[in-house]
Amino acid sequence: RAIMDESVSLQREFWIMNPPKKRILTGVRPTGPLHLGHYVGALENWLKLQREYECFFLIADYQALGDYVDDTQRIRNSVVEVALDWLAVGLDPEENSFVIQSYIPEHAELTMLLSMLISLNRLQRNPTLKKEMADLGEVKGQKGNSSEPVTKFIEASDKVTVGFFNYPVSQAADILLPQGNLVPVGEDQLPHIELTREIASRFNRIYGHTFPLPEALKGRVPRLVGTDGSEKMSKSRGNVIQLKDDSETVRQAVMRMFTDPTRKTATDPGHVEGNPVFEYHDLFNPNTAEVSELKDRYVKGQVGDVEVKQKLVVAINNFLNPIREKRAYFEARPNLVR
Ligand code: TRP
């Protein structure tokens, strides 16, 4: 038995140190169902990558506690929502791994160990963390300004928990635990990858080579504008179209969308650039001839917003239909999903 165990553990060590394919680790905080921004910013890319690499798709429920420590039911529900959305768009848990962070307690253990390898000051210089902490400060009624030293906000806001503050280290643990080589993420996550590399180098220097230094992979669309034209589609701003929305919900959201604010009537020449409705057409309407014809008439003042939007409703619903179908299949089989 001892010999068997040793050979298994040697095999395992070999597998860990020499994975057959490059590894990808990426993930999301389960705070609600996913939306079109997640699709173009991440999922679309993951669908391609999952065929080429060995992928670990992480549902980071520990990390979501940083946002909803007082609403764990929301996190629990969202773990399932995210899994359904992933299955619905075609991520494949047979060829790759879906990981629920809290099911692998080593994520927490490694977070604790790695937190010994980074200084408080270094963590405070992480621009994404700074911005998020400033936002938390704002929630409390303080004026958030991400250019001010973050320590101000620690003092200013008792909303920032130690656990939240430490989440970039936990994210480093997420990436290093499966020895990820590549991390496909949005722009805002780049500082976390940089931090992960620093922590990994420091670990390797002290304890010998253990972790590969991961690299970030950026997606096609860094961030999708919201239906209200604001810089980012996000649930908290109420400007989202969810992957699971039905066709009527999509119709209403699109018909309410912001367009060119300078245009009063359909005969005014309109602007296509920076116009959210056309941005969505470019991303979700595969009929490029229709889109360029619409743009052409729009700048000449020969088409109304209503027609442009109606065509967008059709395009987005066509895009979402196969996703809805697959989602319904899995929703009807909760045990399979579990
Ligand atoms: N921070 C990511 C988000 O906000 C989620 C996440 C957790 C993650 N761990 C990760 C992303 C590791 C990439 C790699 O959704």
Short mmCIF file of C-alpha atoms and ligand atoms in Angstrom, two decimals:
data_model
loop_
_atom_site.label_atom_id
_atom_site.label_comp_id
_atom_site.label_asym_id
_atom_site.label_seq_id
_atom_site.Cartn_x
_atom_site.Cartn_y
_atom_site.Cartn_z
CA ARG A 1 0.00 0.00 0.00
CA ALA A 2 2.76 2.38 0.86
CA ILE A 3 4.37 1.80 -2.53
CA MET A 4 1.02 2.22 -4.28
CA ASP A 5 0.35 5.43 -2.45
CA GLU A 6 3.74 6.73 -3.32
CA SER A 7 3.32 5.93 -6.99
CA VAL A 8 -0.09 7.56 -7.07
CA SER A 9 1.30 10.61 -5.40
CA LEU A 10 4.25 10.72 -7.82
CA GLN A 11 1.87 10.45 -10.74
CA ARG A 12 -0.19 13.18 -9.27
CA GLU A 13 2.83 15.37 -8.76
CA PHE A 14 3.88 14.77 -12.35
CA TRP A 15 0.42 15.68 -13.56
CA ILE A 16 0.44 18.83 -11.48
CA MET A 17 3.87 19.94 -12.64
CA ASN A 18 3.40 18.89 -16.30
CA PRO A 19 -0.19 19.47 -17.27
CA PRO A 20 -1.03 18.12 -20.74
CA LYS A 21 -2.44 21.46 -21.82
CA LYS A 22 -1.95 24.99 -20.59
CA ARG A 23 -4.33 25.79 -17.79
CA ILE A 24 -6.86 28.53 -17.55
CA LEU A 25 -8.48 29.74 -14.39
CA THR A 26 -11.15 32.35 -14.55
CA GLY A 27 -14.33 33.07 -12.70
CA VAL A 28 -17.09 35.28 -11.51
CA ARG A 29 -18.64 36.40 -8.24
CA PRO A 30 -22.08 34.82 -7.91
CA THR A 31 -24.19 37.87 -7.12
CA GLY A 32 -27.00 37.39 -9.67
CA PRO A 33 -27.82 36.06 -13.13
CA LEU A 34 -25.42 36.96 -15.94
CA HIS A 35 -26.13 39.55 -18.63
CA LEU A 36 -25.06 40.56 -22.14
CA GLY A 37 -22.03 42.39 -20.73
CA HIS A 38 -20.76 39.13 -19.26
CA TYR A 39 -21.32 37.45 -22.61
CA VAL A 40 -19.31 39.79 -24.81
CA GLY A 41 -16.78 40.62 -22.09
CA ALA A 42 -16.01 37.08 -21.02
CA LEU A 43 -18.20 34.10 -21.94
CA GLU A 44 -17.78 34.43 -25.69
CA ASN A 45 -14.04 34.23 -25.19
CA TRP A 46 -14.24 31.35 -22.72
CA LEU A 47 -16.28 29.32 -25.22
CA LYS A 48 -13.37 29.44 -27.64
CA LEU A 49 -10.69 28.89 -25.01
CA GLN A 50 -12.37 25.84 -23.49
CA ARG A 51 -11.53 23.81 -26.61
CA GLU A 52 -7.86 24.68 -26.56
CA TYR A 53 -6.99 24.71 -22.90
CA GLU A 54 -7.75 22.89 -19.70
CA CYS A 55 -10.14 25.32 -18.07
CA PHE A 56 -11.24 25.87 -14.51
CA PHE A 57 -14.33 28.06 -14.35
CA LEU A 58 -14.70 29.32 -10.82
CA ILE A 59 -17.87 30.41 -9.08
CA ALA A 60 -16.23 32.57 -6.43
CA ASP A 61 -18.76 32.37 -3.62
CA TYR A 62 -16.24 33.17 -0.88
CA GLN A 63 -15.44 36.35 -2.78
CA ALA A 64 -19.14 37.20 -3.11
CA LEU A 65 -19.32 37.28 0.70
CA GLY A 66 -17.33 40.50 0.45
CA ASP A 67 -20.43 42.06 -1.14
CA TYR A 68 -23.28 40.13 0.48
CA VAL A 69 -22.15 38.78 3.82
CA ASP A 70 -25.62 39.54 5.20
CA ASP A 71 -27.45 37.88 2.31
CA THR A 72 -26.00 34.41 1.86
CA GLN A 73 -29.27 33.19 0.35
CA ARG A 74 -28.64 35.50 -2.57
CA ILE A 75 -25.18 34.02 -3.03
CA ARG A 76 -26.53 30.47 -2.77
CA ASN A 77 -29.20 31.18 -5.41
CA SER A 78 -26.69 32.94 -7.63
CA VAL A 79 -24.31 29.96 -7.60
CA VAL A 80 -27.08 28.04 -9.36
CA GLU A 81 -27.98 30.97 -11.64
CA VAL A 82 -24.38 31.27 -12.79
CA ALA A 83 -24.09 27.52 -13.35
CA LEU A 84 -27.31 27.60 -15.43
CA ASP A 85 -26.09 30.55 -17.47
CA TRP A 86 -22.76 28.84 -18.10
CA LEU A 87 -24.44 25.63 -19.20
CA ALA A 88 -26.90 27.61 -21.31
CA VAL A 89 -24.21 29.41 -23.30
CA GLY A 90 -22.34 26.16 -23.85
CA LEU A 91 -19.50 25.96 -21.36
CA ASP A 92 -18.77 22.28 -21.07
CA PRO A 93 -18.30 20.77 -17.60
CA GLU A 94 -17.40 17.39 -19.13
CA GLU A 95 -14.25 18.67 -20.82
CA ASN A 96 -13.49 21.39 -18.25
CA SER A 97 -14.16 22.01 -14.58
CA PHE A 98 -16.80 24.14 -12.96
CA VAL A 99 -15.50 24.92 -9.49
CA ILE A 100 -17.48 26.22 -6.56
CA GLN A 101 -14.87 28.02 -4.52
CA SER A 102 -16.14 27.10 -1.06
CA TYR A 103 -16.28 23.39 -1.98
CA ILE A 104 -12.48 23.48 -2.20
CA PRO A 105 -11.47 24.83 1.20
CA GLU A 106 -7.85 24.91 0.05
CA HIS A 107 -8.80 28.19 -1.65
CA ALA A 108 -9.21 29.67 1.83
CA GLU A 109 -6.10 27.97 3.17
CA LEU A 110 -3.90 29.22 0.35
CA THR A 111 -5.38 32.71 0.71
CA MET A 112 -4.23 32.76 4.30
CA LEU A 113 -0.72 31.60 3.39
CA LEU A 114 -0.34 34.00 0.47
CA SER A 115 -1.50 36.94 2.54
CA MET A 116 1.79 36.56 4.44
CA LEU A 117 3.69 37.36 1.24
CA ILE A 118 2.32 40.78 0.46
CA SER A 119 2.57 44.04 2.33
CA LEU A 120 -0.39 46.08 3.41
CA ASN A 121 0.95 49.01 1.42
CA ARG A 122 1.25 47.01 -1.77
CA LEU A 123 -2.33 45.84 -1.49
CA GLN A 124 -3.52 49.38 -0.88
CA ARG A 125 -1.96 50.49 -4.16
CA ASN A 126 -4.20 48.18 -6.23
CA PRO A 127 -6.26 50.63 -8.33
CA THR A 128 -9.30 48.36 -8.77
CA LEU A 129 -9.50 47.70 -5.07
CA LYS A 130 -9.09 51.42 -4.38
CA LYS A 131 -11.97 52.25 -6.68
CA GLU A 132 -14.24 49.60 -5.15
CA MET A 133 -13.41 50.77 -1.65
CA ALA A 134 -14.17 54.33 -2.64
CA ASP A 135 -17.53 53.15 -4.00
CA LEU A 136 -18.27 51.41 -0.72
CA GLY A 137 -17.44 54.68 1.02
CA GLU A 138 -19.90 56.48 -1.23
CA VAL A 139 -22.68 54.07 -0.40
CA LYS A 140 -22.31 55.23 3.15
CA GLY A 141 -22.74 58.84 2.11
CA GLN A 142 -19.09 59.81 1.89
CA LYS A 143 -17.78 61.32 -1.29
CA GLY A 144 -15.70 58.61 -2.95
CA ASN A 145 -12.70 59.77 -4.91
CA SER A 146 -10.47 57.02 -6.14
CA SER A 147 -7.46 59.29 -6.47
CA GLU A 148 -7.32 59.88 -2.71
CA PRO A 149 -5.30 57.59 -0.48
CA VAL A 150 -7.30 54.51 0.28
CA THR A 151 -6.55 54.69 3.99
CA LYS A 152 -8.96 57.61 4.12
CA PHE A 153 -11.72 55.29 3.04
CA ILE A 154 -10.78 52.65 5.51
CA GLU A 155 -11.23 55.28 8.17
CA ALA A 156 -14.21 56.78 6.41
CA SER A 157 -16.10 53.60 5.88
CA ASP A 158 -16.68 50.68 8.19
CA LYS A 159 -18.24 48.97 5.17
CA VAL A 160 -14.82 47.79 4.04
CA THR A 161 -14.23 44.52 5.85
CA VAL A 162 -10.84 42.89 6.18
CA GLY A 163 -12.20 40.05 4.05
CA PHE A 164 -13.20 42.40 1.26
CA PHE A 165 -9.87 44.20 1.42
CA ASN A 166 -8.08 40.88 1.08
CA TYR A 167 -10.06 39.63 -1.93
CA PRO A 168 -7.27 40.28 -4.45
CA VAL A 169 -5.10 37.90 -2.41
CA SER A 170 -7.89 35.35 -2.44
CA GLN A 171 -8.06 35.81 -6.20
CA ALA A 172 -4.32 35.13 -6.41
CA ALA A 173 -4.97 31.90 -4.52
CA ASP A 174 -7.78 31.03 -6.97
CA ILE A 175 -5.37 31.35 -9.87
CA LEU A 176 -2.35 29.70 -8.27
CA LEU A 177 -4.13 26.75 -6.67
CA PRO A 178 -4.75 24.97 -10.01
CA GLN A 179 -1.47 26.44 -11.31
CA GLY A 180 -3.21 28.54 -13.91
CA ASN A 181 -1.11 29.84 -16.79
CA LEU A 182 -3.65 32.13 -18.39
CA VAL A 183 -6.44 34.23 -16.92
CA PRO A 184 -9.01 35.66 -19.32
CA VAL A 185 -10.46 38.71 -17.61
CA GLY A 186 -11.79 42.20 -18.18
CA GLU A 187 -9.67 45.33 -17.97
CA ASP A 188 -10.53 46.05 -14.33
CA GLN A 189 -9.07 42.72 -13.23
CA LEU A 190 -5.58 43.34 -14.65
CA PRO A 191 -4.16 44.74 -11.39
CA HIS A 192 -5.14 41.48 -9.68
CA ILE A 193 -3.18 39.44 -12.20
CA GLU A 194 -0.17 41.69 -11.69
CA LEU A 195 -0.47 41.16 -7.96
CA THR A 196 -0.78 37.40 -8.44
CA ARG A 197 2.46 37.37 -10.40
CA GLU A 198 4.25 39.27 -7.65
CA ILE A 199 2.98 36.95 -4.95
CA ALA A 200 3.87 33.88 -7.02
CA SER A 201 7.42 35.16 -7.67
CA ARG A 202 7.94 35.85 -4.03
CA PHE A 203 6.65 32.39 -3.09
CA ASN A 204 8.88 30.74 -5.71
CA ARG A 205 11.93 32.67 -4.54
CA ILE A 206 11.46 31.59 -0.94
CA TYR A 207 10.22 28.01 -1.34
CA GLY A 208 11.45 26.96 -4.75
CA HIS A 209 9.64 26.96 -8.03
CA THR A 210 6.01 26.07 -7.37
CA PHE A 211 3.71 28.34 -9.34
CA PRO A 212 3.79 29.44 -12.97
CA LEU A 213 3.49 33.21 -13.38
CA PRO A 214 0.04 33.68 -14.88
CA GLU A 215 -0.74 35.97 -17.77
CA ALA A 216 -3.90 37.92 -18.44
CA LEU A 217 -5.92 37.44 -21.62
CA LYS A 218 -8.14 40.32 -22.60
CA GLY A 219 -11.53 39.81 -24.26
CA ARG A 220 -12.95 41.46 -27.38
CA VAL A 221 -15.19 43.95 -25.56
CA PRO A 222 -13.65 45.43 -22.42
CA ARG A 223 -16.99 46.72 -21.21
CA LEU A 224 -20.49 46.92 -22.61
CA VAL A 225 -22.48 50.15 -22.18
CA GLY A 226 -25.69 49.86 -20.22
CA THR A 227 -29.14 50.24 -21.82
CA ASP A 228 -29.19 53.69 -20.20
CA GLY A 229 -26.02 54.67 -22.03
CA SER A 230 -23.94 54.70 -18.83
CA GLU A 231 -20.42 53.34 -19.05
CA LYS A 232 -21.11 49.83 -17.80
CA MET A 233 -23.89 47.29 -17.84
CA SER A 234 -24.37 46.30 -14.22
CA LYS A 235 -27.18 44.91 -12.17
CA SER A 236 -26.91 47.56 -9.47
CA ARG A 237 -27.54 50.28 -12.07
CA GLY A 238 -30.65 48.54 -13.42
CA ASN A 239 -29.41 48.86 -17.01
CA VAL A 240 -28.97 45.22 -17.91
CA ILE A 241 -30.36 42.67 -20.32
CA GLN A 242 -29.97 39.28 -18.70
CA LEU A 243 -29.22 36.14 -20.64
CA LYS A 244 -32.32 34.60 -19.10
CA ASP A 245 -34.69 37.49 -19.89
CA ASP A 246 -37.72 36.50 -21.98
CA SER A 247 -38.44 38.17 -25.33
CA GLU A 248 -40.99 40.62 -23.93
CA THR A 249 -38.56 41.79 -21.21
CA VAL A 250 -35.91 42.29 -23.89
CA ARG A 251 -38.37 44.22 -26.07
CA GLN A 252 -39.22 46.60 -23.24
CA ALA A 253 -35.59 47.12 -22.27
CA VAL A 254 -34.57 47.89 -25.85
CA MET A 255 -37.50 50.23 -26.54
CA ARG A 256 -36.50 52.21 -23.43
CA MET A 257 -32.85 52.39 -24.46
CA PHE A 258 -30.97 55.66 -24.70
CA THR A 259 -29.93 56.68 -28.18
CA ASP A 260 -28.50 59.87 -29.64
CA PRO A 261 -29.39 62.65 -27.15
CA THR A 262 -28.87 65.39 -29.76
CA ARG A 263 -31.62 64.04 -31.99
CA LYS A 264 -35.17 65.36 -31.55
CA THR A 265 -37.00 63.90 -34.56
CA ALA A 266 -36.46 61.11 -37.08
CA THR A 267 -35.52 63.62 -39.75
CA ASP A 268 -32.59 65.07 -37.77
CA PRO A 269 -29.24 63.63 -38.88
CA GLY A 270 -28.20 61.28 -36.08
CA HIS A 271 -24.95 60.01 -34.55
CA VAL A 272 -23.99 56.39 -34.77
CA GLU A 273 -20.75 56.51 -32.78
CA GLY A 274 -21.29 56.36 -29.05
CA ASN A 275 -24.92 55.46 -29.65
CA PRO A 276 -25.71 52.44 -27.45
CA VAL A 277 -28.36 51.11 -29.83
CA PHE A 278 -25.85 50.89 -32.67
CA GLU A 279 -23.18 49.54 -30.36
CA TYR A 280 -25.54 46.65 -29.58
CA HIS A 281 -26.40 46.22 -33.27
CA ASP A 282 -22.69 45.85 -34.02
CA LEU A 283 -22.32 43.19 -31.34
CA PHE A 284 -25.54 41.20 -31.59
CA ASN A 285 -26.94 41.67 -35.10
CA PRO A 286 -25.21 39.25 -37.48
CA ASN A 287 -26.96 40.87 -40.46
CA THR A 288 -24.20 43.38 -41.20
CA ALA A 289 -25.91 44.56 -44.38
CA GLU A 290 -29.00 45.55 -42.39
CA VAL A 291 -26.86 47.31 -39.78
CA SER A 292 -24.88 49.38 -42.27
CA GLU A 293 -28.06 50.27 -44.15
CA LEU A 294 -29.65 51.45 -40.87
CA LYS A 295 -26.56 53.48 -39.97
CA ASP A 296 -26.58 55.05 -43.39
CA ARG A 297 -30.18 56.18 -43.07
CA TYR A 298 -29.66 57.23 -39.45
CA VAL A 299 -26.91 59.74 -40.19
CA LYS A 300 -29.03 61.15 -43.04
CA GLY A 301 -32.11 61.49 -40.84
CA GLN A 302 -34.09 58.90 -42.78
CA VAL A 303 -34.96 56.45 -40.06
CA GLY A 304 -36.60 56.76 -36.67
CA ASP A 305 -35.27 55.31 -33.40
CA VAL A 306 -38.28 53.02 -33.21
CA GLU A 307 -37.39 51.11 -36.36
CA VAL A 308 -33.75 50.82 -35.36
CA LYS A 309 -34.80 49.50 -31.97
CA GLN A 310 -37.36 47.07 -33.35
CA LYS A 311 -34.67 45.50 -35.49
CA LEU A 312 -32.40 45.31 -32.46
CA VAL A 313 -35.14 43.54 -30.47
CA VAL A 314 -35.30 40.89 -33.19
CA ALA A 315 -31.51 40.53 -33.31
CA ILE A 316 -31.07 40.17 -29.55
CA ASN A 317 -33.96 37.74 -29.28
CA ASN A 318 -32.51 35.64 -32.08
CA PHE A 319 -29.19 35.70 -30.27
CA LEU A 320 -30.76 34.70 -26.95
CA ASN A 321 -33.17 32.03 -28.23
CA PRO A 322 -30.76 29.08 -28.30
CA ILE A 323 -29.41 30.17 -24.89
CA ARG A 324 -32.95 30.28 -23.47
CA GLU A 325 -33.70 26.85 -24.88
CA LYS A 326 -30.64 25.28 -23.30
CA ARG A 327 -31.33 27.04 -20.03
CA ALA A 328 -34.87 25.68 -19.95
CA TYR A 329 -33.49 22.18 -20.52
CA PHE A 330 -31.19 22.45 -17.51
CA GLU A 331 -33.70 24.30 -15.33
CA ALA A 332 -35.98 21.29 -15.75
CA ARG A 333 -33.15 19.03 -14.47
CA PRO A 334 -31.95 20.51 -11.17
CA ASN A 335 -30.34 17.25 -10.08
CA LEU A 336 -28.23 17.12 -13.20
CA VAL A 337 -27.16 20.70 -12.62
CA ARG A 338 -26.35 20.00 -8.99
N1 TRP B 1 -13.14 39.11 -9.36
C1 TRP B 1 -13.91 38.37 -10.32
C2 TRP B 1 -15.30 39.08 -10.45
O1 TRP B 1 -15.48 40.11 -9.93
C3 TRP B 1 -14.17 36.94 -9.92
C4 TRP B 1 -12.96 36.11 -9.67
C5 TRP B 1 -12.65 35.47 -8.50
C6 TRP B 1 -11.90 35.80 -10.57
N2 TRP B 1 -11.50 34.79 -8.61
C7 TRP B 1 -11.01 34.97 -9.86
C8 TRP B 1 -11.61 36.15 -11.89
C9 TRP B 1 -9.83 34.49 -10.44
C10 TRP B 1 -10.43 35.68 -12.49
C11 TRP B 1 -9.57 34.86 -11.75
O2 TRP B 1 -16.20 38.60 -11.06
#
